[in-house]
mmCIF file of N, CA and C in Angstrom:
data_model
loop_
_atom_site.group_PDB
_atom_site.id
_atom_site.type_symbol
_atom_site.label_atom_id
_atom_site.label_comp_id
_atom_site.label_asym_id
_atom_site.label_seq_id
_atom_site.Cartn_x
_atom_site.Cartn_y
_atom_site.Cartn_z
ATOM 1 N N UNK A 1 -0.511 -17.778 -16.476
ATOM 2 C CA UNK A 1 -0.387 -17.128 -17.770
ATOM 3 C C UNK A 1 -1.663 -16.345 -18.021
ATOM 4 N N UNK A 2 -1.502 -15.203 -18.595
ATOM 5 C CA UNK A 2 -2.629 -14.315 -18.893
ATOM 6 C C UNK A 2 -3.366 -14.826 -20.138
ATOM 7 N N UNK A 3 -4.686 -14.731 -20.115
ATOM 8 C CA UNK A 3 -5.444 -15.196 -21.280
ATOM 9 C C UNK A 3 -5.386 -14.183 -22.418
ATOM 10 N N UNK A 4 -5.192 -12.919 -22.085
ATOM 11 C CA UNK A 4 -5.054 -11.890 -23.112
ATOM 12 C C UNK A 4 -3.581 -11.667 -23.378
ATOM 13 N N UNK A 5 -3.150 -11.841 -24.618
ATOM 14 C CA UNK A 5 -1.749 -11.650 -24.980
ATOM 15 C C UNK A 5 -1.672 -10.548 -26.026
ATOM 16 N N UNK A 6 -1.189 -9.346 -25.654
ATOM 17 C CA UNK A 6 -1.085 -8.273 -26.636
ATOM 18 C C UNK A 6 0.032 -8.554 -27.632
ATOM 19 N N UNK A 7 -0.135 -8.062 -28.838
ATOM 20 C CA UNK A 7 0.875 -8.235 -29.875
ATOM 21 C C UNK A 7 1.824 -7.057 -29.868
ATOM 22 N N UNK A 8 3.090 -7.368 -30.177
ATOM 23 C CA UNK A 8 4.108 -6.328 -30.201
ATOM 24 C C UNK A 8 4.399 -5.891 -31.631
ATOM 25 N N UNK A 9 4.499 -6.823 -32.531
ATOM 26 C CA UNK A 9 4.895 -6.479 -33.894
ATOM 27 C C UNK A 9 3.681 -6.434 -34.815
ATOM 28 N N UNK A 10 3.872 -5.767 -35.956
ATOM 29 C CA UNK A 10 2.806 -5.634 -36.945
ATOM 30 C C UNK A 10 2.397 -6.985 -37.513
ATOM 31 N N UNK A 11 3.393 -7.846 -37.758
ATOM 32 C CA UNK A 11 3.056 -9.139 -38.357
ATOM 33 C C UNK A 11 2.544 -10.129 -37.314
ATOM 34 N N UNK A 12 2.437 -9.682 -36.087
ATOM 35 C CA UNK A 12 1.865 -10.462 -34.983
ATOM 36 C C UNK A 12 2.644 -11.742 -34.692
ATOM 37 N N UNK A 13 3.935 -11.759 -35.046
ATOM 38 C CA UNK A 13 4.729 -12.952 -34.772
ATOM 39 C C UNK A 13 5.387 -12.884 -33.388
ATOM 40 N N UNK A 14 5.613 -11.675 -32.880
ATOM 41 C CA UNK A 14 6.211 -11.527 -31.556
ATOM 42 C C UNK A 14 5.104 -11.253 -30.540
ATOM 43 N N UNK A 15 5.021 -12.095 -29.564
ATOM 44 C CA UNK A 15 3.999 -11.914 -28.541
ATOM 45 C C UNK A 15 4.649 -11.504 -27.218
ATOM 46 N N UNK A 16 3.979 -10.632 -26.543
ATOM 47 C CA UNK A 16 4.417 -10.196 -25.225
ATOM 48 C C UNK A 16 3.607 -10.963 -24.191
ATOM 49 N N UNK A 17 4.290 -11.740 -23.360
ATOM 50 C CA UNK A 17 3.592 -12.511 -22.332
ATOM 51 C C UNK A 17 4.011 -12.003 -20.953
ATOM 52 N N UNK A 18 3.256 -12.376 -19.943
ATOM 53 C CA UNK A 18 3.608 -11.969 -18.587
ATOM 54 C C UNK A 18 4.943 -12.554 -18.155
ATOM 55 N N UNK A 19 5.320 -13.696 -18.742
ATOM 56 C CA UNK A 19 6.594 -14.298 -18.402
ATOM 57 C C UNK A 19 7.770 -13.495 -18.946
ATOM 58 N N UNK A 20 7.561 -12.716 -19.997
ATOM 59 C CA UNK A 20 8.654 -11.974 -20.610
ATOM 60 C C UNK A 20 8.771 -10.548 -20.085
ATOM 61 N N UNK A 21 7.851 -10.121 -19.227
ATOM 62 C CA UNK A 21 7.880 -8.769 -18.684
ATOM 63 C C UNK A 21 8.268 -8.825 -17.219
ATOM 64 N N UNK A 22 9.346 -8.128 -16.818
ATOM 65 C CA UNK A 22 9.699 -8.139 -15.397
ATOM 66 C C UNK A 22 8.658 -7.376 -14.589
ATOM 67 N N UNK A 23 8.145 -8.021 -13.570
ATOM 68 C CA UNK A 23 7.143 -7.383 -12.722
ATOM 69 C C UNK A 23 7.852 -6.866 -11.476
ATOM 70 N N UNK A 24 7.751 -5.561 -11.200
ATOM 71 C CA UNK A 24 8.442 -5.025 -10.032
ATOM 72 C C UNK A 24 7.874 -5.595 -8.739
ATOM 73 N N UNK A 25 8.737 -5.753 -7.760
ATOM 74 C CA UNK A 25 8.305 -6.242 -6.458
ATOM 75 C C UNK A 25 7.647 -5.096 -5.692
ATOM 76 N N UNK A 26 6.767 -5.403 -4.746
ATOM 77 C CA UNK A 26 6.125 -4.338 -3.977
ATOM 78 C C UNK A 26 7.121 -3.442 -3.249
ATOM 79 N N UNK A 27 8.248 -4.010 -2.800
ATOM 80 C CA UNK A 27 9.234 -3.196 -2.090
ATOM 81 C C UNK A 27 10.033 -2.329 -3.055
ATOM 82 N N UNK A 28 10.056 -2.710 -4.336
ATOM 83 C CA UNK A 28 10.867 -1.990 -5.311
ATOM 84 C C UNK A 28 12.334 -2.367 -5.250
ATOM 85 N N UNK A 29 12.652 -3.410 -4.500
ATOM 86 C CA UNK A 29 14.034 -3.836 -4.325
ATOM 87 C C UNK A 29 14.335 -5.091 -5.124
ATOM 88 N N UNK A 30 15.614 -5.292 -5.406
ATOM 89 C CA UNK A 30 16.096 -6.514 -6.041
ATOM 90 C C UNK A 30 17.125 -7.148 -5.113
ATOM 91 N N UNK A 31 17.329 -8.452 -5.202
ATOM 92 C CA UNK A 31 18.294 -9.109 -4.313
ATOM 93 C C UNK A 31 19.699 -8.505 -4.368
ATOM 94 N N UNK A 32 20.091 -7.967 -5.508
ATOM 95 C CA UNK A 32 21.430 -7.401 -5.645
ATOM 96 C C UNK A 32 21.571 -5.972 -5.165
ATOM 97 N N UNK A 33 20.507 -5.366 -4.664
ATOM 98 C CA UNK A 33 20.589 -3.989 -4.187
ATOM 99 C C UNK A 33 21.498 -3.901 -2.962
ATOM 100 N N UNK A 34 22.127 -2.731 -2.754
ATOM 101 C CA UNK A 34 23.002 -2.575 -1.584
ATOM 102 C C UNK A 34 22.250 -2.797 -0.267
ATOM 103 N N UNK A 35 22.954 -3.321 0.731
ATOM 104 C CA UNK A 35 22.316 -3.632 2.014
ATOM 105 C C UNK A 35 21.713 -2.391 2.650
ATOM 106 N N UNK A 36 22.348 -1.230 2.511
ATOM 107 C CA UNK A 36 21.816 -0.014 3.121
ATOM 108 C C UNK A 36 20.461 0.350 2.520
ATOM 109 N N UNK A 37 20.324 0.204 1.220
ATOM 110 C CA UNK A 37 19.048 0.489 0.565
ATOM 111 C C UNK A 37 17.958 -0.448 1.082
ATOM 112 N N UNK A 38 18.299 -1.716 1.253
ATOM 113 C CA UNK A 38 17.324 -2.685 1.773
ATOM 114 C C UNK A 38 16.875 -2.302 3.177
ATOM 115 N N UNK A 39 17.816 -1.895 4.023
ATOM 116 C CA UNK A 39 17.472 -1.533 5.394
ATOM 117 C C UNK A 39 16.699 -0.222 5.461
ATOM 118 N N UNK A 40 16.986 0.711 4.569
ATOM 119 C CA UNK A 40 16.211 1.963 4.536
ATOM 120 C C UNK A 40 14.765 1.688 4.136
ATOM 121 N N UNK A 41 14.580 0.782 3.182
ATOM 122 C CA UNK A 41 13.215 0.404 2.792
ATOM 123 C C UNK A 41 12.549 -0.364 3.932
ATOM 124 N N UNK A 42 13.276 -1.296 4.547
ATOM 125 C CA UNK A 42 12.715 -2.100 5.631
ATOM 126 C C UNK A 42 12.266 -1.228 6.800
ATOM 127 N N UNK A 43 13.054 -0.221 7.126
ATOM 128 C CA UNK A 43 12.732 0.626 8.278
ATOM 129 C C UNK A 43 11.732 1.729 7.936
ATOM 130 N N UNK A 44 11.398 1.828 6.674
ATOM 131 C CA UNK A 44 10.472 2.863 6.194
ATOM 132 C C UNK A 44 10.926 4.254 6.631
ATOM 133 N N UNK A 45 12.194 4.531 6.343
ATOM 134 C CA UNK A 45 12.834 5.785 6.745
ATOM 135 C C UNK A 45 12.086 7.047 6.301
ATOM 136 N N UNK A 46 11.446 7.094 5.128
ATOM 137 C CA UNK A 46 10.751 8.331 4.753
ATOM 138 C C UNK A 46 9.665 8.759 5.741
ATOM 139 N N UNK A 47 9.157 7.800 6.537
ATOM 140 C CA UNK A 47 8.111 8.135 7.499
ATOM 141 C C UNK A 47 8.671 8.722 8.794
ATOM 142 N N UNK A 48 9.986 8.865 8.881
ATOM 143 C CA UNK A 48 10.590 9.470 10.065
ATOM 144 C C UNK A 48 10.115 10.906 10.291
ATOM 145 N N UNK A 49 9.686 11.550 9.249
ATOM 146 C CA UNK A 49 9.207 12.925 9.422
ATOM 147 C C UNK A 49 8.047 12.989 10.414
ATOM 148 N N UNK A 50 7.293 11.915 10.548
ATOM 149 C CA UNK A 50 6.146 11.890 11.464
ATOM 150 C C UNK A 50 6.578 11.982 12.925
ATOM 151 N N UNK A 51 7.806 11.614 13.232
ATOM 152 C CA UNK A 51 8.271 11.703 14.616
ATOM 153 C C UNK A 51 9.373 12.744 14.797
ATOM 154 N N UNK A 52 10.225 12.900 13.810
ATOM 155 C CA UNK A 52 11.344 13.825 13.947
ATOM 156 C C UNK A 52 10.879 15.282 13.892
ATOM 157 N N UNK A 53 9.956 15.611 13.016
ATOM 158 C CA UNK A 53 9.492 17.001 12.938
ATOM 159 C C UNK A 53 8.832 17.475 14.232
ATOM 160 N N UNK A 54 7.953 16.690 14.870
ATOM 161 C CA UNK A 54 7.429 17.130 16.162
ATOM 162 C C UNK A 54 8.523 17.273 17.231
ATOM 163 N N UNK A 55 9.530 16.401 17.207
ATOM 164 C CA UNK A 55 10.627 16.516 18.166
ATOM 165 C C UNK A 55 11.412 17.806 17.929
ATOM 166 N N UNK A 56 11.620 18.135 16.667
ATOM 167 C CA UNK A 56 12.306 19.395 16.347
ATOM 168 C C UNK A 56 11.448 20.600 16.738
ATOM 169 N N UNK A 57 10.138 20.515 16.534
ATOM 170 C CA UNK A 57 9.238 21.609 16.926
ATOM 171 C C UNK A 57 9.250 21.791 18.439
ATOM 172 N N UNK A 58 9.251 20.702 19.185
ATOM 173 C CA UNK A 58 9.313 20.786 20.647
ATOM 174 C C UNK A 58 10.643 21.393 21.100
ATOM 175 N N UNK A 59 11.714 21.039 20.416
ATOM 176 C CA UNK A 59 13.025 21.613 20.726
ATOM 177 C C UNK A 59 13.015 23.118 20.486
ATOM 178 N N UNK A 60 12.444 23.528 19.359
ATOM 179 C CA UNK A 60 12.365 24.960 19.049
ATOM 180 C C UNK A 60 11.499 25.698 20.074
ATOM 181 N N UNK A 61 10.394 25.082 20.490
ATOM 182 C CA UNK A 61 9.515 25.713 21.484
ATOM 183 C C UNK A 61 10.231 25.847 22.822
ATOM 184 N N UNK A 62 10.970 24.815 23.221
ATOM 185 C CA UNK A 62 11.716 24.879 24.477
ATOM 186 C C UNK A 62 12.804 25.947 24.403
ATOM 187 N N UNK A 63 13.467 26.043 23.279
ATOM 188 C CA UNK A 63 14.515 27.056 23.091
ATOM 189 C C UNK A 63 13.925 28.453 23.204
ATOM 190 N N UNK A 64 12.795 28.640 22.575
ATOM 191 C CA UNK A 64 12.146 29.955 22.623
ATOM 192 C C UNK A 64 11.714 30.300 24.049
ATOM 193 N N UNK A 65 11.159 29.333 24.730
ATOM 194 C CA UNK A 65 10.664 29.580 26.095
ATOM 195 C C UNK A 65 11.797 29.833 27.080
ATOM 196 N N UNK A 66 12.856 29.034 26.973
ATOM 197 C CA UNK A 66 13.962 29.131 27.930
ATOM 198 C C UNK A 66 15.017 30.148 27.517
ATOM 199 N N UNK A 67 15.073 30.474 26.246
ATOM 200 C CA UNK A 67 16.070 31.431 25.764
ATOM 201 C C UNK A 67 17.450 30.832 25.581
ATOM 202 N N UNK A 68 17.579 29.539 25.825
ATOM 203 C CA UNK A 68 18.859 28.855 25.650
ATOM 204 C C UNK A 68 18.584 27.445 25.149
ATOM 205 N N UNK A 69 19.590 26.856 24.534
ATOM 206 C CA UNK A 69 19.426 25.506 23.992
ATOM 207 C C UNK A 69 20.695 24.723 24.232
ATOM 208 N N UNK A 70 20.554 23.552 24.793
ATOM 209 C CA UNK A 70 21.684 22.628 24.875
ATOM 210 C C UNK A 70 21.626 21.751 23.633
ATOM 211 N N UNK A 71 22.421 22.103 22.668
ATOM 212 C CA UNK A 71 22.392 21.421 21.377
ATOM 213 C C UNK A 71 22.681 19.932 21.515
ATOM 214 N N UNK A 72 23.539 19.555 22.438
ATOM 215 C CA UNK A 72 23.865 18.141 22.604
ATOM 216 C C UNK A 72 22.641 17.347 23.070
ATOM 217 N N UNK A 73 21.906 17.893 24.031
ATOM 218 C CA UNK A 73 20.709 17.200 24.510
ATOM 219 C C UNK A 73 19.588 17.217 23.471
ATOM 220 N N UNK A 74 19.483 18.328 22.753
ATOM 221 C CA UNK A 74 18.465 18.405 21.696
ATOM 222 C C UNK A 74 18.742 17.371 20.609
ATOM 223 N N UNK A 75 19.995 17.253 20.200
ATOM 224 C CA UNK A 75 20.359 16.281 19.166
ATOM 225 C C UNK A 75 20.109 14.854 19.655
ATOM 226 N N UNK A 76 20.481 14.581 20.902
ATOM 227 C CA UNK A 76 20.233 13.242 21.446
ATOM 228 C C UNK A 76 18.748 12.938 21.503
ATOM 229 N N UNK A 77 17.943 13.912 21.857
ATOM 230 C CA UNK A 77 16.491 13.693 21.904
ATOM 231 C C UNK A 77 15.946 13.327 20.534
ATOM 232 N N UNK A 78 16.355 14.061 19.525
ATOM 233 C CA UNK A 78 15.870 13.801 18.166
ATOM 234 C C UNK A 78 16.377 12.443 17.674
ATOM 235 N N UNK A 79 17.624 12.125 17.967
ATOM 236 C CA UNK A 79 18.172 10.827 17.570
ATOM 237 C C UNK A 79 17.426 9.700 18.282
ATOM 238 N N UNK A 80 17.162 9.865 19.574
ATOM 239 C CA UNK A 80 16.416 8.852 20.330
ATOM 240 C C UNK A 80 15.032 8.621 19.755
ATOM 241 N N UNK A 81 14.336 9.703 19.430
ATOM 242 C CA UNK A 81 13.000 9.589 18.821
ATOM 243 C C UNK A 81 13.089 8.846 17.493
ATOM 244 N N UNK A 82 14.075 9.194 16.670
ATOM 245 C CA UNK A 82 14.223 8.544 15.364
ATOM 246 C C UNK A 82 14.518 7.054 15.515
ATOM 247 N N UNK A 83 15.404 6.693 16.447
ATOM 248 C CA UNK A 83 15.744 5.278 16.637
ATOM 249 C C UNK A 83 14.541 4.475 17.124
ATOM 250 N N UNK A 84 13.769 5.052 18.041
ATOM 251 C CA UNK A 84 12.577 4.355 18.524
ATOM 252 C C UNK A 84 11.570 4.180 17.392
ATOM 253 N N UNK A 85 11.394 5.211 16.574
ATOM 254 C CA UNK A 85 10.467 5.118 15.447
ATOM 255 C C UNK A 85 10.913 4.013 14.475
ATOM 256 N N UNK A 86 12.199 3.990 14.135
ATOM 257 C CA UNK A 86 12.703 2.958 13.222
ATOM 258 C C UNK A 86 12.530 1.567 13.830
ATOM 259 N N UNK A 87 12.802 1.437 15.134
ATOM 260 C CA UNK A 87 12.641 0.153 15.811
ATOM 261 C C UNK A 87 11.204 -0.326 15.804
ATOM 262 N N UNK A 88 10.280 0.603 16.012
ATOM 263 C CA UNK A 88 8.858 0.235 15.994
ATOM 264 C C UNK A 88 8.424 -0.188 14.595
ATOM 265 N N UNK A 89 8.911 0.509 13.571
ATOM 266 C CA UNK A 89 8.577 0.117 12.191
ATOM 267 C C UNK A 89 9.049 -1.309 11.905
ATOM 268 N N UNK A 90 10.271 -1.628 12.325
ATOM 269 C CA UNK A 90 10.794 -2.974 12.094
ATOM 270 C C UNK A 90 10.032 -4.014 12.915
ATOM 271 N N UNK A 91 9.694 -3.671 14.163
ATOM 272 C CA UNK A 91 8.912 -4.593 14.993
ATOM 273 C C UNK A 91 7.558 -4.858 14.351
ATOM 274 N N UNK A 92 6.953 -3.827 13.793
ATOM 275 C CA UNK A 92 5.668 -3.993 13.110
ATOM 276 C C UNK A 92 5.795 -4.967 11.943
ATOM 277 N N UNK A 93 6.846 -4.813 11.142
ATOM 278 C CA UNK A 93 7.063 -5.737 10.028
ATOM 279 C C UNK A 93 7.248 -7.168 10.542
ATOM 280 N N UNK A 94 8.043 -7.325 11.593
ATOM 281 C CA UNK A 94 8.309 -8.660 12.119
ATOM 282 C C UNK A 94 7.021 -9.323 12.620
ATOM 283 N N UNK A 95 6.267 -8.616 13.448
ATOM 284 C CA UNK A 95 5.080 -9.230 14.045
ATOM 285 C C UNK A 95 3.932 -9.381 13.041
ATOM 286 N N UNK A 96 3.860 -8.492 12.057
ATOM 287 C CA UNK A 96 2.875 -8.699 10.984
ATOM 288 C C UNK A 96 3.245 -9.927 10.155
ATOM 289 N N UNK A 97 4.537 -10.164 9.982
ATOM 290 C CA UNK A 97 4.986 -11.366 9.274
ATOM 291 C C UNK A 97 4.633 -12.614 10.090
ATOM 292 N N UNK A 98 4.924 -12.570 11.387
ATOM 293 C CA UNK A 98 4.644 -13.718 12.253
ATOM 294 C C UNK A 98 3.150 -14.044 12.311
ATOM 295 N N UNK A 99 2.307 -13.004 12.303
ATOM 296 C CA UNK A 99 0.857 -13.238 12.405
ATOM 297 C C UNK A 99 0.240 -13.602 11.058
ATOM 298 N N UNK A 100 0.984 -13.385 9.969
ATOM 299 C CA UNK A 100 0.462 -13.663 8.634
ATOM 300 C C UNK A 100 -0.280 -12.485 8.020
ATOM 301 N N UNK A 101 -0.297 -11.352 8.709
ATOM 302 C CA UNK A 101 -1.036 -10.190 8.201
ATOM 303 C C UNK A 101 -0.434 -9.653 6.900
ATOM 304 N N UNK A 102 0.896 -9.597 6.824
ATOM 305 C CA UNK A 102 1.505 -9.078 5.593
ATOM 306 C C UNK A 102 1.317 -10.030 4.424
ATOM 307 N N UNK A 103 1.393 -11.323 4.682
ATOM 308 C CA UNK A 103 1.187 -12.294 3.607
ATOM 309 C C UNK A 103 -0.250 -12.261 3.112
ATOM 310 N N UNK A 104 -1.190 -11.974 4.009
ATOM 311 C CA UNK A 104 -2.607 -11.919 3.626
ATOM 312 C C UNK A 104 -2.934 -10.671 2.816
ATOM 313 N N UNK A 105 -2.123 -9.642 2.953
ATOM 314 C CA UNK A 105 -2.349 -8.391 2.226
ATOM 315 C C UNK A 105 -1.798 -8.555 0.808
ATOM 316 N N UNK A 106 -2.675 -8.773 -0.137
ATOM 317 C CA UNK A 106 -2.261 -9.024 -1.525
ATOM 318 C C UNK A 106 -2.033 -7.752 -2.319
ATOM 319 N N UNK A 107 -2.488 -6.616 -1.793
ATOM 320 C CA UNK A 107 -2.323 -5.345 -2.492
ATOM 321 C C UNK A 107 -1.678 -4.337 -1.528
ATOM 322 N N UNK A 108 -0.375 -4.490 -1.267
ATOM 323 C CA UNK A 108 0.266 -3.583 -0.321
ATOM 324 C C UNK A 108 0.395 -2.167 -0.884
ATOM 325 N N UNK A 109 0.342 -1.206 0.013
ATOM 326 C CA UNK A 109 0.566 0.203 -0.321
ATOM 327 C C UNK A 109 1.659 0.707 0.614
ATOM 328 N N UNK A 110 2.155 1.927 0.418
ATOM 329 C CA UNK A 110 3.148 2.457 1.365
ATOM 330 C C UNK A 110 2.612 2.565 2.794
ATOM 331 N N UNK A 111 1.289 2.555 2.948
ATOM 332 C CA UNK A 111 0.686 2.724 4.263
ATOM 333 C C UNK A 111 0.105 1.429 4.815
ATOM 334 N N UNK A 112 0.118 0.368 4.051
ATOM 335 C CA UNK A 112 -0.485 -0.893 4.475
ATOM 336 C C UNK A 112 0.259 -2.049 3.810
ATOM 337 N N UNK A 113 0.692 -2.979 4.600
ATOM 338 C CA UNK A 113 1.347 -4.147 4.020
ATOM 339 C C UNK A 113 2.820 -4.243 4.342
ATOM 340 N N UNK A 114 3.347 -3.308 5.112
ATOM 341 C CA UNK A 114 4.746 -3.364 5.513
ATOM 342 C C UNK A 114 5.706 -3.093 4.378
ATOM 343 N N UNK A 115 6.980 -3.300 4.676
ATOM 344 C CA UNK A 115 8.017 -3.013 3.679
ATOM 345 C C UNK A 115 8.177 -4.149 2.679
ATOM 346 N N UNK A 116 7.699 -5.333 3.005
ATOM 347 C CA UNK A 116 7.725 -6.543 2.170
ATOM 348 C C UNK A 116 9.119 -7.166 2.041
ATOM 349 N N UNK A 117 10.115 -6.682 2.761
ATOM 350 C CA UNK A 117 11.454 -7.254 2.622
ATOM 351 C C UNK A 117 11.523 -8.677 3.170
ATOM 352 N N UNK A 118 10.734 -8.985 4.191
ATOM 353 C CA UNK A 118 10.712 -10.359 4.715
ATOM 354 C C UNK A 118 10.014 -11.267 3.711
ATOM 355 N N UNK A 119 8.862 -10.839 3.203
ATOM 356 C CA UNK A 119 8.081 -11.651 2.268
ATOM 357 C C UNK A 119 8.856 -11.921 0.984
ATOM 358 N N UNK A 120 9.693 -10.964 0.570
ATOM 359 C CA UNK A 120 10.465 -11.132 -0.662
ATOM 360 C C UNK A 120 11.809 -11.824 -0.426
ATOM 361 N N UNK A 121 12.094 -12.198 0.821
ATOM 362 C CA UNK A 121 13.332 -12.898 1.143
ATOM 363 C C UNK A 121 14.573 -12.038 1.076
ATOM 364 N N UNK A 122 14.432 -10.725 1.163
ATOM 365 C CA UNK A 122 15.581 -9.828 1.060
ATOM 366 C C UNK A 122 16.312 -9.670 2.388
ATOM 367 N N UNK A 123 15.579 -9.721 3.492
ATOM 368 C CA UNK A 123 16.141 -9.674 4.841
ATOM 369 C C UNK A 123 15.372 -10.709 5.661
ATOM 370 N N UNK A 124 16.088 -11.475 6.459
ATOM 371 C CA UNK A 124 15.418 -12.521 7.241
ATOM 372 C C UNK A 124 14.603 -11.906 8.368
ATOM 373 N N UNK A 125 13.581 -12.641 8.793
ATOM 374 C CA UNK A 125 12.739 -12.183 9.897
ATOM 375 C C UNK A 125 13.572 -12.032 11.173
ATOM 376 N N UNK A 126 14.508 -12.929 11.389
ATOM 377 C CA UNK A 126 15.372 -12.839 12.567
ATOM 378 C C UNK A 126 16.227 -11.582 12.573
ATOM 379 N N UNK A 127 16.749 -11.213 11.415
ATOM 380 C CA UNK A 127 17.559 -9.991 11.321
ATOM 381 C C UNK A 127 16.705 -8.754 11.570
ATOM 382 N N UNK A 128 15.469 -8.775 11.090
ATOM 383 C CA UNK A 128 14.552 -7.653 11.333
ATOM 384 C C UNK A 128 14.270 -7.530 12.825
ATOM 385 N N UNK A 129 14.013 -8.662 13.504
ATOM 386 C CA UNK A 129 13.740 -8.635 14.936
ATOM 387 C C UNK A 129 14.955 -8.140 15.716
ATOM 388 N N UNK A 130 16.132 -8.629 15.382
ATOM 389 C CA UNK A 130 17.356 -8.202 16.065
ATOM 390 C C UNK A 130 17.584 -6.704 15.887
ATOM 391 N N UNK A 131 17.422 -6.217 14.681
ATOM 392 C CA UNK A 131 17.593 -4.780 14.421
ATOM 393 C C UNK A 131 16.559 -3.970 15.184
ATOM 394 N N UNK A 132 15.334 -4.457 15.226
ATOM 395 C CA UNK A 132 14.263 -3.765 15.939
ATOM 396 C C UNK A 132 14.591 -3.626 17.414
ATOM 397 N N UNK A 133 14.938 -4.732 18.035
ATOM 398 C CA UNK A 133 15.258 -4.712 19.470
ATOM 399 C C UNK A 133 16.464 -3.813 19.729
ATOM 400 N N UNK A 134 17.476 -3.899 18.882
ATOM 401 C CA UNK A 134 18.673 -3.065 19.050
ATOM 402 C C UNK A 134 18.335 -1.580 18.976
ATOM 403 N N UNK A 135 17.562 -1.205 17.977
ATOM 404 C CA UNK A 135 17.183 0.201 17.827
ATOM 405 C C UNK A 135 16.344 0.676 19.012
ATOM 406 N N UNK A 136 15.422 -0.144 19.468
ATOM 407 C CA UNK A 136 14.579 0.219 20.598
ATOM 408 C C UNK A 136 15.395 0.367 21.881
ATOM 409 N N UNK A 137 16.337 -0.538 22.109
ATOM 410 C CA UNK A 137 17.172 -0.463 23.311
ATOM 411 C C UNK A 137 18.027 0.807 23.278
ATOM 412 N N UNK A 138 18.683 1.060 22.163
ATOM 413 C CA UNK A 138 19.535 2.260 22.076
ATOM 414 C C UNK A 138 18.693 3.523 22.174
ATOM 415 N N UNK A 139 17.546 3.554 21.482
ATOM 416 C CA UNK A 139 16.676 4.715 21.547
ATOM 417 C C UNK A 139 16.164 4.989 22.949
ATOM 418 N N UNK A 140 15.798 3.937 23.666
ATOM 419 C CA UNK A 140 15.331 4.103 25.061
ATOM 420 C C UNK A 140 16.479 4.500 25.981
ATOM 421 N N UNK A 141 17.668 3.970 25.724
ATOM 422 C CA UNK A 141 18.836 4.324 26.540
ATOM 423 C C UNK A 141 19.191 5.806 26.394
ATOM 424 N N UNK A 142 18.992 6.321 25.188
ATOM 425 C CA UNK A 142 19.244 7.750 24.968
ATOM 426 C C UNK A 142 18.256 8.570 25.773
ATOM 427 N N UNK A 143 17.036 8.046 25.868
ATOM 428 C CA UNK A 143 16.020 8.702 26.700
ATOM 429 C C UNK A 143 15.178 9.595 25.908
#
């Protein structure tokens, strides 16, 4: 309980306490959120630009140099890069959880502390590991 309790009403009869204010979770998720939203947060999908944009730039450079583009192979390359990136993000969350690094990080940021879905009990560590391995296998199989 907080030692400082701000007053809400003029007559000071209604007090606002930390117990009465919902505190958002670091992941920004709630247990009732759709499974797809949980997995998008877990995989840190917004960071895909760090791998997909260079893959697209390389595709454009190859197209310019060769004068032709096999769209099917280009799409598979970009998909493979994205799957490997997502798999690595999930593996990072899993192994940081196993080592205790995420639990030790008391002030997580989007760049440090993982997605927090394991710590918040939204997705099990086993499911994260299975998804990670699956994404990595498929991404590597694509080549």
